[in-house]
Short mmCIF file of N, CA and C in Angstrom, two decimals:
data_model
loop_
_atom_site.label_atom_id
_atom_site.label_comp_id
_atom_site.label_asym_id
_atom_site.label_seq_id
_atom_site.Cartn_x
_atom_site.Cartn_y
_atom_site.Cartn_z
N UNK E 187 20.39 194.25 -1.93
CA UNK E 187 19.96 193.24 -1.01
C UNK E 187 21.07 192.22 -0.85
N UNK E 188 21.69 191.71 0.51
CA UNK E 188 22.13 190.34 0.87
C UNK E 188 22.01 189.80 1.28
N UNK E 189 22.00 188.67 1.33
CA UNK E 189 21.49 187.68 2.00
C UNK E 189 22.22 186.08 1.57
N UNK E 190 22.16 184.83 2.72
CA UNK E 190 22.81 183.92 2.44
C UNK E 190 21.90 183.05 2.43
N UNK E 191 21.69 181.88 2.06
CA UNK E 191 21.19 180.44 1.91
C UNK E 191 21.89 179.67 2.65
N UNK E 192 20.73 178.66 3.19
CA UNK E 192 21.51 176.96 4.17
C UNK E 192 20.34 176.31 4.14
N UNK E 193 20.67 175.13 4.36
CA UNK E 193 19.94 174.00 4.79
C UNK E 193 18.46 174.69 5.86
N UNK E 194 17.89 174.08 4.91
CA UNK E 194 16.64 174.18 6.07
C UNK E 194 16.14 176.09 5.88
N UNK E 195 16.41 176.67 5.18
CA UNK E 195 16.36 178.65 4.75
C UNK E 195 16.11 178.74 3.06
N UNK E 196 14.65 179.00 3.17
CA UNK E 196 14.98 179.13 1.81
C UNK E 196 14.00 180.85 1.48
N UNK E 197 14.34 181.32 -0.14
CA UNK E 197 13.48 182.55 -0.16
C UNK E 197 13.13 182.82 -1.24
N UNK E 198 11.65 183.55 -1.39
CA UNK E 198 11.55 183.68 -2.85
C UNK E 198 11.34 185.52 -2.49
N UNK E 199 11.65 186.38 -4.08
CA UNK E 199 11.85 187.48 -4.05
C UNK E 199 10.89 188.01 -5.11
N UNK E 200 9.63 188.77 -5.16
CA UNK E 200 8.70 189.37 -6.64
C UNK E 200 8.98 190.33 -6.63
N UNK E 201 8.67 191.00 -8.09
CA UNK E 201 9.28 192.12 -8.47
C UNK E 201 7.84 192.76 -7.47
N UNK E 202 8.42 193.83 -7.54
CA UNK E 202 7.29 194.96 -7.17
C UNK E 202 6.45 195.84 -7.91
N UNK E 203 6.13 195.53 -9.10
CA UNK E 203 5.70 195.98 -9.93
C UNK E 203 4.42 196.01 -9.89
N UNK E 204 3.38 196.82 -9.78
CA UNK E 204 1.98 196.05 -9.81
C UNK E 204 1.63 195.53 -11.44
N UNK E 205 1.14 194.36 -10.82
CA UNK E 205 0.70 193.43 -12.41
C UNK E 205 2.11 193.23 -12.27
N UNK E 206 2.83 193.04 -12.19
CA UNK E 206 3.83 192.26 -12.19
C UNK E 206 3.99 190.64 -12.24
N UNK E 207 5.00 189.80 -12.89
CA UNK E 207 4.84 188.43 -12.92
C UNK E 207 4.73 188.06 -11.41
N UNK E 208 4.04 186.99 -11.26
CA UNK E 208 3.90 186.25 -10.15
C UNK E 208 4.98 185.17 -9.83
N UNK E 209 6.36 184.99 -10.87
CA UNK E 209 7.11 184.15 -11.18
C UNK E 209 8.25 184.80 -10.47
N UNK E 210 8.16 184.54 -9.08
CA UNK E 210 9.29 184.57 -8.17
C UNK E 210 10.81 184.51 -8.79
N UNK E 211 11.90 185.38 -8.02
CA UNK E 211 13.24 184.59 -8.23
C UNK E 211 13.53 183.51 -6.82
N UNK E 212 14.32 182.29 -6.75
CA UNK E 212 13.99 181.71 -5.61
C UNK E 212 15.53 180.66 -4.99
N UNK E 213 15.34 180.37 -4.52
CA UNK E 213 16.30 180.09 -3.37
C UNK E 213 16.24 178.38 -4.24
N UNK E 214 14.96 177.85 -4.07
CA UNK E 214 14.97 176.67 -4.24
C UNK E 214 13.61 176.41 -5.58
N UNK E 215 13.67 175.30 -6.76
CA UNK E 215 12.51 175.17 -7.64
C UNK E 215 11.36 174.78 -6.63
N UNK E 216 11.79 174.46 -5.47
CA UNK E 216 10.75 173.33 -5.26
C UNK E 216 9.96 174.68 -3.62
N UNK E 217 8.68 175.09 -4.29
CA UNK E 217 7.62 176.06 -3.77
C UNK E 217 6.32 176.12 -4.55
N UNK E 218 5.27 176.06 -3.36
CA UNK E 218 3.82 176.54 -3.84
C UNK E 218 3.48 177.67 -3.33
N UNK E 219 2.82 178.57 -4.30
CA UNK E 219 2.00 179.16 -4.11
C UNK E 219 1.09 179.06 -3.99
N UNK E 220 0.03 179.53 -2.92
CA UNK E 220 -1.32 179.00 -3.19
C UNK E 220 -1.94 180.48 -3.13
N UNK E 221 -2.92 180.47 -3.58
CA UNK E 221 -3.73 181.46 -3.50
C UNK E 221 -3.75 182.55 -2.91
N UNK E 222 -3.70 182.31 -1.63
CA UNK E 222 -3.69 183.73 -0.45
C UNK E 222 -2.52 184.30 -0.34
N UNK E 223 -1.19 183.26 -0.92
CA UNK E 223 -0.15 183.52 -1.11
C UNK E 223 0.20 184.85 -2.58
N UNK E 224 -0.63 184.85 -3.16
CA UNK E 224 -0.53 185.37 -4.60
C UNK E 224 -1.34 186.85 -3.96
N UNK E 225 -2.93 186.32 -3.31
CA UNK E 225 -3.60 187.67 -3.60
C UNK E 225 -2.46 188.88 -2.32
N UNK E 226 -1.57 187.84 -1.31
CA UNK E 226 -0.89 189.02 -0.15
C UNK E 226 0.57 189.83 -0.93
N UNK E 227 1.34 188.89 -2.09
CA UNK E 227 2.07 189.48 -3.22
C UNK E 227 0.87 190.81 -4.16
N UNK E 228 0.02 190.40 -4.21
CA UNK E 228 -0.95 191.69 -4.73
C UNK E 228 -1.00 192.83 -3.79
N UNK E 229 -1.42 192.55 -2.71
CA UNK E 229 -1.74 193.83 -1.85
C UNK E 229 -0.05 194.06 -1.56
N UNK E 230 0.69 193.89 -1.08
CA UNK E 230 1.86 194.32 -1.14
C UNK E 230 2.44 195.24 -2.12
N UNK E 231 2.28 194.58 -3.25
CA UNK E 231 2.37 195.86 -4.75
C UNK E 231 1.64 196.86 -4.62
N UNK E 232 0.67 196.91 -4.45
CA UNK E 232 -0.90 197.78 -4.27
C UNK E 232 -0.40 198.83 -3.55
N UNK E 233 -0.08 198.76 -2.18
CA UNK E 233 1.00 198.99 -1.05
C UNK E 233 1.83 199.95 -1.36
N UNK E 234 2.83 199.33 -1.82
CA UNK E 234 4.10 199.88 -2.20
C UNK E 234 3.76 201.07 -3.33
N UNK E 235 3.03 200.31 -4.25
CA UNK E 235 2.63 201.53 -5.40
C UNK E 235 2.23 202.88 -4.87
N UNK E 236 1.17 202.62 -3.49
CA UNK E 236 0.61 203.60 -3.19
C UNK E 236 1.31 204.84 -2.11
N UNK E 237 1.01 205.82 -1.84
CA UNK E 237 1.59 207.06 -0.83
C UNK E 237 2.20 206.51 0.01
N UNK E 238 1.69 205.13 0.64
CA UNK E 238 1.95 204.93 1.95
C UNK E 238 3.23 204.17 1.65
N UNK E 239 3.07 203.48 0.70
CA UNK E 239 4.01 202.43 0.73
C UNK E 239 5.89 203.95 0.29
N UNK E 240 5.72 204.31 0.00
CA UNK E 240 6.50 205.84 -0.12
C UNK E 240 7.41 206.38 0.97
N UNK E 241 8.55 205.65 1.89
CA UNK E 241 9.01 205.95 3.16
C UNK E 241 10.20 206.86 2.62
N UNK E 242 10.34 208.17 3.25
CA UNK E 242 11.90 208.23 3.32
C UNK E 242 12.66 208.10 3.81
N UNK E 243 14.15 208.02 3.46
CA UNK E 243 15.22 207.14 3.83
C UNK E 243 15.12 207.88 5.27
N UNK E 244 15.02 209.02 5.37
CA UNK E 244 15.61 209.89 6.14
C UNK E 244 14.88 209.57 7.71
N UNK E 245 13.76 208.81 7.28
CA UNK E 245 12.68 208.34 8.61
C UNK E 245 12.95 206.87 9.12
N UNK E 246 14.26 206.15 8.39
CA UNK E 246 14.36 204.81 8.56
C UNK E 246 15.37 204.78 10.06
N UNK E 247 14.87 203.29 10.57
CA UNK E 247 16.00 203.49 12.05
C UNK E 247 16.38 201.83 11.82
N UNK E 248 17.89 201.35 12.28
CA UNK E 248 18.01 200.20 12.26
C UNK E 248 17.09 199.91 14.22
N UNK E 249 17.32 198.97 14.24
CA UNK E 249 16.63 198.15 15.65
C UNK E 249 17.37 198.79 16.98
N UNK E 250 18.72 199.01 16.87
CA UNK E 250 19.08 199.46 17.61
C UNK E 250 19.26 201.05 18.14
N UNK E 251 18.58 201.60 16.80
CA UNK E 251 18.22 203.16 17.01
C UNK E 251 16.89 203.28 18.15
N UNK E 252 15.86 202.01 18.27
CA UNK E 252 14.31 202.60 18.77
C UNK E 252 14.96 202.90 19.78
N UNK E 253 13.85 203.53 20.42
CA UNK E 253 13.82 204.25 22.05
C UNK E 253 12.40 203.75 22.34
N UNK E 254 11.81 203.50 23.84
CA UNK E 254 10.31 203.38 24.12
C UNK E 254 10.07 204.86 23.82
N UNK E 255 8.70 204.37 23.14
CA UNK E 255 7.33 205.73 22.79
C UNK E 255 7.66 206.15 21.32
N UNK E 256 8.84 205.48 20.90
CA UNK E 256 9.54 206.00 19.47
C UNK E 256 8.09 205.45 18.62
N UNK E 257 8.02 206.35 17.48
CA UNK E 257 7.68 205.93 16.10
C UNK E 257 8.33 205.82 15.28
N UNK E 258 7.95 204.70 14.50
CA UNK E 258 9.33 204.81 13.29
C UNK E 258 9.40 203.91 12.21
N UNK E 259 9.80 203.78 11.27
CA UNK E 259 10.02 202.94 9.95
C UNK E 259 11.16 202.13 9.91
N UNK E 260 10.65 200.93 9.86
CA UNK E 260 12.23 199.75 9.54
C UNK E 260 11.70 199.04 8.19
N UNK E 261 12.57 199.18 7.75
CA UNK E 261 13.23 197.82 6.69
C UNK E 261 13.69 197.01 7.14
N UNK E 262 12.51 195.68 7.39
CA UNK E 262 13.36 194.17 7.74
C UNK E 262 13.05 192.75 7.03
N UNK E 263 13.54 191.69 7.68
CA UNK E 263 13.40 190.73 7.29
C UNK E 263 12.45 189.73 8.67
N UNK E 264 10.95 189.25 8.60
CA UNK E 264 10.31 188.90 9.42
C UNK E 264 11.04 187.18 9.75
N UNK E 265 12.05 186.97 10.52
CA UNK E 265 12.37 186.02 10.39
C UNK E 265 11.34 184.57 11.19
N UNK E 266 10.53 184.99 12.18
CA UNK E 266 8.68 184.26 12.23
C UNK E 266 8.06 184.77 13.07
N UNK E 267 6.81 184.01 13.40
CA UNK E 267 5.51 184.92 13.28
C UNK E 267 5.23 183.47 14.17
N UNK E 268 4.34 184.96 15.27
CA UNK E 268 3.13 183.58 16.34
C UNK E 268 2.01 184.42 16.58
N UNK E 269 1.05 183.73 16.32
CA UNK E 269 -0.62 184.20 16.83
C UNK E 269 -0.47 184.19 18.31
N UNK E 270 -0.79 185.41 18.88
CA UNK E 270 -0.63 184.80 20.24
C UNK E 270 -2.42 184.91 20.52
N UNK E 271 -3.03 185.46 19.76
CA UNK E 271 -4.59 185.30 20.10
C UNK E 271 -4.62 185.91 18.58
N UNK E 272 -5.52 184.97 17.93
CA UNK E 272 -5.88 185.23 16.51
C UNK E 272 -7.03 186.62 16.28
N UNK E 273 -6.32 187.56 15.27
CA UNK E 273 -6.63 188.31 14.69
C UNK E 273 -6.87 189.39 15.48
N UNK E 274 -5.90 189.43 17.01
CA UNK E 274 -5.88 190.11 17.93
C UNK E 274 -4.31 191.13 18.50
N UNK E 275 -3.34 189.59 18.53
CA UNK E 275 -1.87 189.84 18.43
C UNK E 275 -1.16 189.23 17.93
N UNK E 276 -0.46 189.38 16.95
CA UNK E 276 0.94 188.65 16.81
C UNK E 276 2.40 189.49 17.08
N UNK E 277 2.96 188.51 16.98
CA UNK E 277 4.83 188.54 17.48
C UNK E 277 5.41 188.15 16.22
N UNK E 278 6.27 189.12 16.02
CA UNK E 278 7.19 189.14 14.71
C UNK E 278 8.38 189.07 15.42
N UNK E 279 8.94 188.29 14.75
CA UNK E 279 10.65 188.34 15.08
C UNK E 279 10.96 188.75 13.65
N UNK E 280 12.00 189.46 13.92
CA UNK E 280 12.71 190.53 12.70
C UNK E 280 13.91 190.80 13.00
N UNK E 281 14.76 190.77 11.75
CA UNK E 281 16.02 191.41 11.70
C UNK E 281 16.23 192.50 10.89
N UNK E 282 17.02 193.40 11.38
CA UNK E 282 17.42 194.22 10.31
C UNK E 282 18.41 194.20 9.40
N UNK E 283 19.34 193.31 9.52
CA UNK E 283 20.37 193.01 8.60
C UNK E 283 21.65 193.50 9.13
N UNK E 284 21.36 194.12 10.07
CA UNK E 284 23.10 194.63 11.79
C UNK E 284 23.16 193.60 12.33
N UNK E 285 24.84 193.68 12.21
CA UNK E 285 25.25 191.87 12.84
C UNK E 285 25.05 192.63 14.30
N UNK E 286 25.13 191.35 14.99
CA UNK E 286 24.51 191.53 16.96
C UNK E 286 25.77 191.88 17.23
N UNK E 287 25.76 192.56 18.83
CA UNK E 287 27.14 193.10 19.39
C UNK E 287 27.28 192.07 20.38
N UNK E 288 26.36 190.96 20.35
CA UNK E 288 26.97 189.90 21.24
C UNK E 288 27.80 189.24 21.09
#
């Protein structure tokens, strides 16, 4: 994994372990967890532990591989998130970690 830190960016990283500590590595001391925050680090492990969470490499595409109608598996980083009608649609902005050709 790489990644950089700045002003105003910060990140925390859990192991993936299920039952695993809840004791983040982190960007900055200063973070809460609250609750829903802990039980979505649970289902994530849960996740990952399970079949699904199980991708192979061989099915992964960076962003600039999709095609329309494609299916497919990315590894990214959700850089934010908008309800555009709750519990109906949201919008992820994501990177994959490929610098832009702009």
């Amino acid at each position: 994994m790489q990644g950089q830190s700045g002003p105003g960016f910060s990140w925390l990283v859990f192991s993936k372990e299920k039952g695993g500590s809840m004791e983040p590595k982190s960007a900055t001391p200063n973070y809460t967890l609250a609750d829903e925050d802990t039980k979505m680090v649970d289902e994530l492990r849960n996740w990952i532990a399970s079949d699904s969470g199980n991708i192979p490499d061989e099915t992964l595409f960076s962003i600039s591989d999709i095609v329309p109608q494609m299916y497919f598996n990315i590894y990214c980083q959700v850089v934010s998130t908008c309800s555009v009608e709750e519990n109906v649609c949201y919008i992820l902005r994501v990177w994959d970690g490929t610098k832009s050709i702009q």
